[in-house]
JSON list of C-alpha atoms and ligand atoms in Angstrom, two decimals:
[
{"chain": "A", "resi": 1, "resn": "MET", "atom": "CA", "xyz": [-20.15, -13.75, 0.42]},
{"chain": "A", "resi": 2, "resn": "LEU", "atom": "CA", "xyz": [-18.48, -16.90, 1.62]},
{"chain": "A", "resi": 3, "resn": "ASN", "atom": "CA", "xyz": [-16.09, -18.58, -0.77]},
{"chain": "A", "resi": 4, "resn": "PRO", "atom": "CA", "xyz": [-15.93, -22.36, -0.83]},
{"chain": "A", "resi": 5, "resn": "VAL", "atom": "CA", "xyz": [-13.33, -24.12, 1.27]},
{"chain": "A", "resi": 6, "resn": "THR", "atom": "CA", "xyz": [-12.35, -27.08, -0.87]},
{"chain": "A", "resi": 7, "resn": "ASP", "atom": "CA", "xyz": [-10.87, -30.42, 0.01]},
{"chain": "A", "resi": 8, "resn": "THR", "atom": "CA", "xyz": [-9.60, -33.22, -2.20]},
{"chain": "A", "resi": 9, "resn": "ASP", "atom": "CA", "xyz": [-12.94, -35.01, -2.36]},
{"chain": "A", "resi": 10, "resn": "GLY", "atom": "CA", "xyz": [-15.06, -31.92, -2.98]},
{"chain": "A", "resi": 11, "resn": "ALA", "atom": "CA", "xyz": [-12.74, -29.90, -5.24]},
{"chain": "A", "resi": 12, "resn": "PRO", "atom": "CA", "xyz": [-14.25, -31.24, -8.51]},
{"chain": "A", "resi": 13, "resn": "PHE", "atom": "CA", "xyz": [-17.71, -29.96, -7.46]},
{"chain": "A", "resi": 14, "resn": "TRP", "atom": "CA", "xyz": [-16.33, -26.40, -7.33]},
{"chain": "A", "resi": 15, "resn": "GLU", "atom": "CA", "xyz": [-14.25, -26.79, -10.49]},
{"chain": "A", "resi": 16, "resn": "TYR", "atom": "CA", "xyz": [-17.35, -27.83, -12.45]},
{"chain": "A", "resi": 17, "resn": "ALA", "atom": "CA", "xyz": [-19.44, -25.09, -10.80]},
{"chain": "A", "resi": 18, "resn": "ALA", "atom": "CA", "xyz": [-16.86, -22.53, -11.98]},
{"chain": "A", "resi": 19, "resn": "GLN", "atom": "CA", "xyz": [-17.64, -23.77, -15.51]},
{"chain": "A", "resi": 20, "resn": "GLY", "atom": "CA", "xyz": [-21.38, -23.42, -14.92]},
{"chain": "A", "resi": 21, "resn": "GLU", "atom": "CA", "xyz": [-22.04, -27.12, -14.42]},
{"chain": "A", "resi": 22, "resn": "LEU", "atom": "CA", "xyz": [-23.82, -28.71, -11.48]},
{"chain": "A", "resi": 23, "resn": "ARG", "atom": "CA", "xyz": [-22.31, -32.17, -11.10]},
{"chain": "A", "resi": 24, "resn": "VAL", "atom": "CA", "xyz": [-22.65, -34.70, -8.31]},
{"chain": "A", "resi": 25, "resn": "GLN", "atom": "CA", "xyz": [-20.28, -37.46, -7.41]},
{"chain": "A", "resi": 26, "resn": "ALA", "atom": "CA", "xyz": [-21.58, -40.91, -8.32]},
{"chain": "A", "resi": 27, "resn": "CYS", "atom": "CA", "xyz": [-20.22, -44.41, -7.84]},
{"chain": "A", "resi": 28, "resn": "ALA", "atom": "CA", "xyz": [-18.56, -45.67, -11.02]},
{"chain": "A", "resi": 29, "resn": "ASP", "atom": "CA", "xyz": [-19.49, -49.26, -10.07]},
{"chain": "A", "resi": 30, "resn": "CYS", "atom": "CA", "xyz": [-23.09, -49.23, -8.77]},
{"chain": "A", "resi": 31, "resn": "GLY", "atom": "CA", "xyz": [-24.05, -45.81, -10.17]},
{"chain": "A", "resi": 32, "resn": "GLU", "atom": "CA", "xyz": [-25.45, -44.41, -6.92]},
{"chain": "A", "resi": 33, "resn": "PRO", "atom": "CA", "xyz": [-24.98, -40.63, -6.55]},
{"chain": "A", "resi": 34, "resn": "ARG", "atom": "CA", "xyz": [-23.70, -39.37, -3.22]},
{"chain": "A", "resi": 35, "resn": "PHE", "atom": "CA", "xyz": [-23.32, -36.06, -1.42]},
{"chain": "A", "resi": 36, "resn": "PRO", "atom": "CA", "xyz": [-21.26, -34.72, 0.22]},
{"chain": "A", "resi": 37, "resn": "PRO", "atom": "CA", "xyz": [-18.38, -36.06, -1.88]},
{"chain": "A", "resi": 38, "resn": "ARG", "atom": "CA", "xyz": [-16.27, -38.75, -0.23]},
{"chain": "A", "resi": 39, "resn": "PRO", "atom": "CA", "xyz": [-13.81, -41.44, -1.29]},
{"chain": "A", "resi": 40, "resn": "CYS", "atom": "CA", "xyz": [-15.93, -44.56, -0.75]},
{"chain": "A", "resi": 41, "resn": "CYS", "atom": "CA", "xyz": [-19.41, -45.53, -1.94]},
{"chain": "A", "resi": 42, "resn": "PRO", "atom": "CA", "xyz": [-21.71, -46.05, 1.08]},
{"chain": "A", "resi": 43, "resn": "HIS", "atom": "CA", "xyz": [-23.80, -48.54, -0.94]},
{"chain": "A", "resi": 44, "resn": "CYS", "atom": "CA", "xyz": [-21.18, -50.92, -2.39]},
{"chain": "A", "resi": 45, "resn": "GLN", "atom": "CA", "xyz": [-17.90, -49.72, -0.79]},
{"chain": "A", "resi": 46, "resn": "SER", "atom": "CA", "xyz": [-16.28, -49.09, -4.18]},
{"chain": "A", "resi": 47, "resn": "PHE", "atom": "CA", "xyz": [-13.60, -46.42, -4.39]},
{"chain": "A", "resi": 48, "resn": "ALA", "atom": "CA", "xyz": [-14.32, -45.77, -8.10]},
{"chain": "A", "resi": 49, "resn": "SER", "atom": "CA", "xyz": [-16.25, -42.55, -8.70]},
{"chain": "A", "resi": 50, "resn": "GLU", "atom": "CA", "xyz": [-17.27, -40.17, -11.46]},
{"chain": "A", "resi": 51, "resn": "TRP", "atom": "CA", "xyz": [-18.80, -36.70, -11.62]},
{"chain": "A", "resi": 52, "resn": "ARG", "atom": "CA", "xyz": [-22.23, -36.87, -13.20]},
{"chain": "A", "resi": 53, "resn": "LEU", "atom": "CA", "xyz": [-23.71, -33.83, -14.91]},
{"chain": "A", "resi": 54, "resn": "THR", "atom": "CA", "xyz": [-27.15, -32.93, -13.59]},
{"chain": "A", "resi": 55, "resn": "GLY", "atom": "CA", "xyz": [-29.82, -30.85, -15.27]},
{"chain": "A", "resi": 56, "resn": "GLY", "atom": "CA", "xyz": [-29.52, -28.34, -12.43]},
{"chain": "A", "resi": 57, "resn": "HIS", "atom": "CA", "xyz": [-33.24, -28.55, -11.66]},
{"chain": "A", "resi": 58, "resn": "GLY", "atom": "CA", "xyz": [-34.83, -29.37, -8.35]},
{"chain": "A", "resi": 59, "resn": "ARG", "atom": "CA", "xyz": [-37.48, -28.61, -5.78]},
{"chain": "A", "resi": 60, "resn": "ILE", "atom": "CA", "xyz": [-37.27, -26.84, -2.47]},
{"chain": "A", "resi": 61, "resn": "TRP", "atom": "CA", "xyz": [-37.21, -29.60, 0.11]},
{"chain": "A", "resi": 62, "resn": "SER", "atom": "CA", "xyz": [-36.86, -27.29, 3.10]},
{"chain": "A", "resi": 63, "resn": "TYR", "atom": "CA", "xyz": [-35.74, -23.77, 3.96]},
{"chain": "A", "resi": 64, "resn": "VAL", "atom": "CA", "xyz": [-35.07, -21.38, 6.82]},
{"chain": "A", "resi": 65, "resn": "VAL", "atom": "CA", "xyz": [-35.17, -17.60, 7.06]},
{"chain": "A", "resi": 66, "resn": "PRO", "atom": "CA", "xyz": [-32.46, -16.61, 9.57]},
{"chain": "A", "resi": 67, "resn": "HIS", "atom": "CA", "xyz": [-32.97, -13.51, 11.72]},
{"chain": "A", "resi": 68, "resn": "PRO", "atom": "CA", "xyz": [-30.48, -11.80, 14.05]},
{"chain": "A", "resi": 69, "resn": "PRO", "atom": "CA", "xyz": [-28.56, -12.48, 16.20]},
{"chain": "A", "resi": 70, "resn": "LEU", "atom": "CA", "xyz": [-26.23, -13.50, 13.35]},
{"chain": "A", "resi": 71, "resn": "LEU", "atom": "CA", "xyz": [-22.62, -12.92, 12.41]},
{"chain": "A", "resi": 72, "resn": "PRO", "atom": "CA", "xyz": [-22.24, -9.21, 11.52]},
{"chain": "A", "resi": 73, "resn": "ASP", "atom": "CA", "xyz": [-21.91, -9.72, 7.73]},
{"chain": "A", "resi": 74, "resn": "TYR", "atom": "CA", "xyz": [-25.08, -11.80, 7.72]},
{"chain": "A", "resi": 75, "resn": "ALA", "atom": "CA", "xyz": [-27.04, -9.61, 10.12]},
{"chain": "A", "resi": 76, "resn": "GLU", "atom": "CA", "xyz": [-26.81, -6.82, 7.51]},
{"chain": "A", "resi": 77, "resn": "GLN", "atom": "CA", "xyz": [-28.53, -9.05, 4.96]},
{"chain": "A", "resi": 78, "resn": "ALA", "atom": "CA", "xyz": [-31.20, -10.59, 7.19]},
{"chain": "A", "resi": 79, "resn": "PRO", "atom": "CA", "xyz": [-33.83, -11.69, 6.63]},
{"chain": "A", "resi": 80, "resn": "TYR", "atom": "CA", "xyz": [-32.49, -13.89, 3.83]},
{"chain": "A", "resi": 81, "resn": "ASN", "atom": "CA", "xyz": [-33.07, -17.54, 3.05]},
{"chain": "A", "resi": 82, "resn": "VAL", "atom": "CA", "xyz": [-31.16, -20.78, 3.10]},
{"chain": "A", "resi": 83, "resn": "VAL", "atom": "CA", "xyz": [-32.83, -23.49, 1.03]},
{"chain": "A", "resi": 84, "resn": "VAL", "atom": "CA", "xyz": [-32.34, -27.23, 0.81]},
{"chain": "A", "resi": 85, "resn": "VAL", "atom": "CA", "xyz": [-32.91, -28.34, -2.79]},
{"chain": "A", "resi": 86, "resn": "GLU", "atom": "CA", "xyz": [-33.72, -31.89, -3.79]},
{"chain": "A", "resi": 87, "resn": "LEU", "atom": "CA", "xyz": [-32.28, -32.54, -7.26]},
{"chain": "A", "resi": 88, "resn": "GLU", "atom": "CA", "xyz": [-34.72, -33.66, -9.94]},
{"chain": "A", "resi": 89, "resn": "ASP", "atom": "CA", "xyz": [-32.37, -36.22, -11.48]},
{"chain": "A", "resi": 90, "resn": "ALA", "atom": "CA", "xyz": [-30.87, -37.41, -8.18]},
{"chain": "A", "resi": 91, "resn": "PRO", "atom": "CA", "xyz": [-33.73, -37.18, -5.65]},
{"chain": "A", "resi": 92, "resn": "ARG", "atom": "CA", "xyz": [-31.66, -38.43, -2.72]},
{"chain": "A", "resi": 93, "resn": "ILE", "atom": "CA", "xyz": [-29.18, -35.59, -3.24]},
{"chain": "A", "resi": 94, "resn": "ARG", "atom": "CA", "xyz": [-30.08, -32.42, -1.37]},
{"chain": "A", "resi": 95, "resn": "LEU", "atom": "CA", "xyz": [-27.94, -29.32, -1.72]},
{"chain": "A", "resi": 96, "resn": "VAL", "atom": "CA", "xyz": [-27.91, -26.31, 0.58]},
{"chain": "A", "resi": 97, "resn": "GLY", "atom": "CA", "xyz": [-27.85, -22.85, -0.97]},
{"chain": "A", "resi": 98, "resn": "ASN", "atom": "CA", "xyz": [-29.60, -19.53, -1.32]},
{"chain": "A", "resi": 99, "resn": "LEU", "atom": "CA", "xyz": [-32.65, -18.68, -3.41]},
{"chain": "A", "resi": 100, "resn": "VAL", "atom": "CA", "xyz": [-32.24, -15.31, -5.16]},
{"chain": "A", "resi": 101, "resn": "ARG", "atom": "CA", "xyz": [-34.26, -13.32, -7.72]},
{"chain": "A", "resi": 102, "resn": "HIS", "atom": "CA", "xyz": [-31.58, -13.37, -10.43]},
{"chain": "A", "resi": 103, "resn": "ALA", "atom": "CA", "xyz": [-28.09, -14.84, -10.75]},
{"chain": "A", "resi": 104, "resn": "GLY", "atom": "CA", "xyz": [-25.64, -12.81, -8.72]},
{"chain": "A", "resi": 105, "resn": "ASP", "atom": "CA", "xyz": [-28.29, -11.03, -6.64]},
{"chain": "A", "resi": 106, "resn": "PRO", "atom": "CA", "xyz": [-27.71, -10.62, -2.89]},
{"chain": "A", "resi": 107, "resn": "LEU", "atom": "CA", "xyz": [-28.94, -13.19, -0.38]},
{"chain": "A", "resi": 108, "resn": "ASN", "atom": "CA", "xyz": [-31.92, -11.04, 0.60]},
{"chain": "A", "resi": 109, "resn": "SER", "atom": "CA", "xyz": [-33.11, -10.30, -2.95]},
{"chain": "A", "resi": 110, "resn": "LEU", "atom": "CA", "xyz": [-36.16, -12.56, -2.80]},
{"chain": "A", "resi": 111, "resn": "ASP", "atom": "CA", "xyz": [-39.12, -11.87, -0.52]},
{"chain": "A", "resi": 112, "resn": "PRO", "atom": "CA", "xyz": [-39.25, -14.84, 1.91]},
{"chain": "A", "resi": 113, "resn": "GLU", "atom": "CA", "xyz": [-43.04, -14.85, 1.43]},
{"chain": "A", "resi": 114, "resn": "ARG", "atom": "CA", "xyz": [-42.48, -16.18, -2.10]},
{"chain": "A", "resi": 115, "resn": "ILE", "atom": "CA", "xyz": [-40.70, -19.35, -0.91]},
{"chain": "A", "resi": 116, "resn": "ARG", "atom": "CA", "xyz": [-42.73, -22.56, -0.85]},
{"chain": "A", "resi": 117, "resn": "ILE", "atom": "CA", "xyz": [-41.78, -26.13, -0.07]},
{"chain": "A", "resi": 118, "resn": "GLY", "atom": "CA", "xyz": [-41.91, -28.05, -3.34]},
{"chain": "A", "resi": 119, "resn": "ALA", "atom": "CA", "xyz": [-41.35, -25.01, -5.56]},
{"chain": "A", "resi": 120, "resn": "ARG", "atom": "CA", "xyz": [-39.37, -25.75, -8.71]},
{"chain": "A", "resi": 121, "resn": "VAL", "atom": "CA", "xyz": [-35.95, -24.11, -8.86]},
{"chain": "A", "resi": 122, "resn": "HIS", "atom": "CA", "xyz": [-32.82, -24.28, -10.96]},
{"chain": "A", "resi": 123, "resn": "ALA", "atom": "CA", "xyz": [-29.16, -23.60, -10.34]},
{"chain": "A", "resi": 124, "resn": "VAL", "atom": "CA", "xyz": [-27.38, -20.51, -11.64]},
{"chain": "A", "resi": 125, "resn": "PHE", "atom": "CA", "xyz": [-23.67, -19.77, -11.50]},
{"chain": "A", "resi": 126, "resn": "PRO", "atom": "CA", "xyz": [-22.95, -16.06, -11.13]},
{"chain": "A", "resi": 127, "resn": "ASP", "atom": "CA", "xyz": [-19.43, -15.15, -12.24]},
{"chain": "A", "resi": 128, "resn": "GLY", "atom": "CA", "xyz": [-18.49, -18.81, -12.35]},
{"chain": "A", "resi": 129, "resn": "GLY", "atom": "CA", "xyz": [-18.63, -19.01, -8.60]},
{"chain": "A", "resi": 130, "resn": "LEU", "atom": "CA", "xyz": [-20.83, -20.23, -5.82]},
{"chain": "A", "resi": 131, "resn": "PRO", "atom": "CA", "xyz": [-24.03, -21.76, -7.25]},
{"chain": "A", "resi": 132, "resn": "GLN", "atom": "CA", "xyz": [-27.29, -20.05, -6.36]},
{"chain": "A", "resi": 133, "resn": "TRP", "atom": "CA", "xyz": [-30.91, -21.06, -6.94]},
{"chain": "A", "resi": 134, "resn": "VAL", "atom": "CA", "xyz": [-33.68, -19.19, -8.71]},
{"chain": "A", "resi": 135, "resn": "LEU", "atom": "CA", "xyz": [-37.39, -19.99, -9.06]},
{"chain": "A", "resi": 136, "resn": "SER", "atom": "CA", "xyz": [-38.17, -21.78, -12.35]},
{"chain": "B", "resi": 1, "resn": "ZN", "atom": "ZN1", "xyz": [-21.36, -48.06, -5.33]}
]
């Protein structure tokens, strides 16, 4: 499994995820959420920001099922999925992740035939680490 590589702007996302919270950065002036995290609001150019708690629910906006040739660690797990999830309470925010059967399951734990665009999903946080998605 890949561990997150954090930077100053994105570190809070991972710190909240380690506590089991899915938060997105939002402008503290105009309120617009943004992702990926960055210092300045693209809507009003404010540098004031906050980390807004989300409900962790969303819908599959898109997905891919990678097949080899892949990096060796991933080739062992293929076919697996990579989903793009549109958040229910911040529809312009789309997060990339993996859809699994249960929290902490391997990347290839869900039959790709079960994945549908628009399916409702929610975030889970196995071992306080990298968020995953499961079908709701
Ligand atoms: Zn703003």
